[in-house]
């Protein structure tokens, strides 16, 4: 497990982890499952359309390196998702 200093960004941790209810844990798991399902469907759609139009190969996706701005935007989106999960765990 990563130490506090090794995390890519610092977020508060829920104070009452040991007091989590099963409903809170289920809410977090369901939120993540829904997010993952939607993303998988959209990704498959994009990949299919790009391949059908000969616009992008799977190799291009695998070798893509985001710009500094894009990497920051991706990290910010990840931070927002984690904040939502922490909120679910903290209520």
mmCIF file of C-alpha atoms in Angstrom:
data_model
loop_
_atom_site.group_PDB
_atom_site.id
_atom_site.type_symbol
_atom_site.label_atom_id
_atom_site.label_comp_id
_atom_site.label_asym_id
_atom_site.label_seq_id
_atom_site.Cartn_x
_atom_site.Cartn_y
_atom_site.Cartn_z
ATOM 1 C CA UNK A 1 0.000 0.000 0.000
ATOM 2 C CA UNK A 2 1.316 3.484 -0.871
ATOM 3 C CA UNK A 3 2.358 5.790 1.919
ATOM 4 C CA UNK A 4 0.882 9.278 2.300
ATOM 5 C CA UNK A 5 3.907 10.753 0.482
ATOM 6 C CA UNK A 6 3.558 8.371 -2.476
ATOM 7 C CA UNK A 7 -0.034 9.275 -3.349
ATOM 8 C CA UNK A 8 -0.320 11.393 -6.536
ATOM 9 C CA UNK A 9 -2.595 13.868 -4.748
ATOM 10 C CA UNK A 10 -3.746 14.363 -1.197
ATOM 11 C CA UNK A 11 -7.403 13.944 -0.258
ATOM 12 C CA UNK A 12 -8.980 13.679 3.139
ATOM 13 C CA UNK A 13 -9.647 10.171 4.350
ATOM 14 C CA UNK A 14 -12.963 9.291 5.946
ATOM 15 C CA UNK A 15 -12.507 9.450 9.697
ATOM 16 C CA UNK A 16 -14.992 6.717 10.543
ATOM 17 C CA UNK A 17 -13.856 3.880 8.242
ATOM 18 C CA UNK A 18 -14.403 1.340 10.986
ATOM 19 C CA UNK A 19 -17.983 2.607 11.425
ATOM 20 C CA UNK A 20 -19.069 2.203 7.798
ATOM 21 C CA UNK A 21 -22.478 0.725 7.279
ATOM 22 C CA UNK A 22 -23.073 -1.987 4.679
ATOM 23 C CA UNK A 23 -25.316 0.499 2.839
ATOM 24 C CA UNK A 24 -22.404 2.934 2.446
ATOM 25 C CA UNK A 25 -20.090 0.231 1.137
ATOM 26 C CA UNK A 26 -22.755 -0.959 -1.314
ATOM 27 C CA UNK A 27 -23.328 2.640 -2.491
ATOM 28 C CA UNK A 28 -19.622 3.024 -3.263
ATOM 29 C CA UNK A 29 -19.407 -0.317 -5.073
ATOM 30 C CA UNK A 30 -22.522 0.472 -7.120
ATOM 31 C CA UNK A 31 -21.265 3.959 -8.032
ATOM 32 C CA UNK A 32 -18.003 2.482 -9.276
ATOM 33 C CA UNK A 33 -19.764 -0.326 -11.142
ATOM 34 C CA UNK A 34 -22.101 2.142 -12.867
ATOM 35 C CA UNK A 35 -19.209 4.428 -13.822
ATOM 36 C CA UNK A 36 -17.223 1.498 -15.177
ATOM 37 C CA UNK A 37 -20.162 0.128 -17.155
ATOM 38 C CA UNK A 38 -20.906 3.463 -18.815
ATOM 39 C CA UNK A 39 -17.258 4.043 -19.645
ATOM 40 C CA UNK A 40 -16.845 0.579 -21.141
ATOM 41 C CA UNK A 41 -19.900 1.048 -23.358
ATOM 42 C CA UNK A 42 -18.770 4.473 -24.550
ATOM 43 C CA UNK A 43 -15.218 3.303 -25.136
ATOM 44 C CA UNK A 44 -16.402 0.338 -27.206
ATOM 45 C CA UNK A 45 -18.604 2.672 -29.261
ATOM 46 C CA UNK A 46 -15.723 5.059 -29.928
ATOM 47 C CA UNK A 47 -13.309 2.282 -30.814
ATOM 48 C CA UNK A 48 -15.824 0.670 -33.159
ATOM 49 C CA UNK A 49 -16.609 3.931 -34.954
ATOM 50 C CA UNK A 50 -12.960 4.867 -35.310
ATOM 51 C CA UNK A 51 -12.055 1.446 -36.692
ATOM 52 C CA UNK A 52 -15.013 1.457 -39.113
ATOM 53 C CA UNK A 53 -13.844 4.785 -40.513
ATOM 54 C CA UNK A 54 -10.157 3.788 -40.536
ATOM 55 C CA UNK A 55 -9.311 6.772 -38.337
ATOM 56 C CA UNK A 56 -7.457 5.144 -35.491
ATOM 57 C CA UNK A 57 -5.746 1.854 -34.861
ATOM 58 C CA UNK A 58 -5.583 0.038 -31.528
ATOM 59 C CA UNK A 59 -1.804 0.508 -31.628
ATOM 60 C CA UNK A 60 -2.256 4.300 -31.754
ATOM 61 C CA UNK A 61 -4.353 4.187 -28.604
ATOM 62 C CA UNK A 62 -1.828 1.991 -26.812
ATOM 63 C CA UNK A 63 1.082 4.316 -27.632
ATOM 64 C CA UNK A 64 -0.712 7.632 -26.897
ATOM 65 C CA UNK A 65 0.978 9.985 -24.436
ATOM 66 C CA UNK A 66 -1.278 12.780 -23.149
ATOM 67 C CA UNK A 67 -0.107 16.393 -23.059
ATOM 68 C CA UNK A 68 0.642 17.994 -19.714
ATOM 69 C CA UNK A 69 -2.746 19.747 -19.838
ATOM 70 C CA UNK A 70 -4.581 16.501 -20.616
ATOM 71 C CA UNK A 71 -2.727 14.623 -17.901
ATOM 72 C CA UNK A 72 -3.739 17.346 -15.427
ATOM 73 C CA UNK A 73 -7.371 17.172 -16.572
ATOM 74 C CA UNK A 74 -7.350 13.392 -16.141
ATOM 75 C CA UNK A 75 -5.883 13.671 -12.654
ATOM 76 C CA UNK A 76 -8.510 16.290 -11.744
ATOM 77 C CA UNK A 77 -11.302 13.987 -12.956
ATOM 78 C CA UNK A 78 -9.870 11.154 -10.878
ATOM 79 C CA UNK A 79 -9.694 13.430 -7.855
ATOM 80 C CA UNK A 80 -13.365 14.425 -8.283
ATOM 81 C CA UNK A 81 -14.430 10.778 -8.456
ATOM 82 C CA UNK A 82 -12.485 9.933 -5.305
ATOM 83 C CA UNK A 83 -14.004 12.952 -3.547
ATOM 84 C CA UNK A 84 -17.480 11.660 -4.451
ATOM 85 C CA UNK A 85 -16.615 8.225 -3.073
ATOM 86 C CA UNK A 86 -15.225 9.754 0.116
ATOM 87 C CA UNK A 87 -18.427 11.753 0.427
ATOM 88 C CA UNK A 88 -20.449 8.534 0.135
ATOM 89 C CA UNK A 89 -18.324 6.957 2.847
ATOM 90 C CA UNK A 90 -18.543 9.986 5.123
ATOM 91 C CA UNK A 91 -22.311 10.498 5.199
#
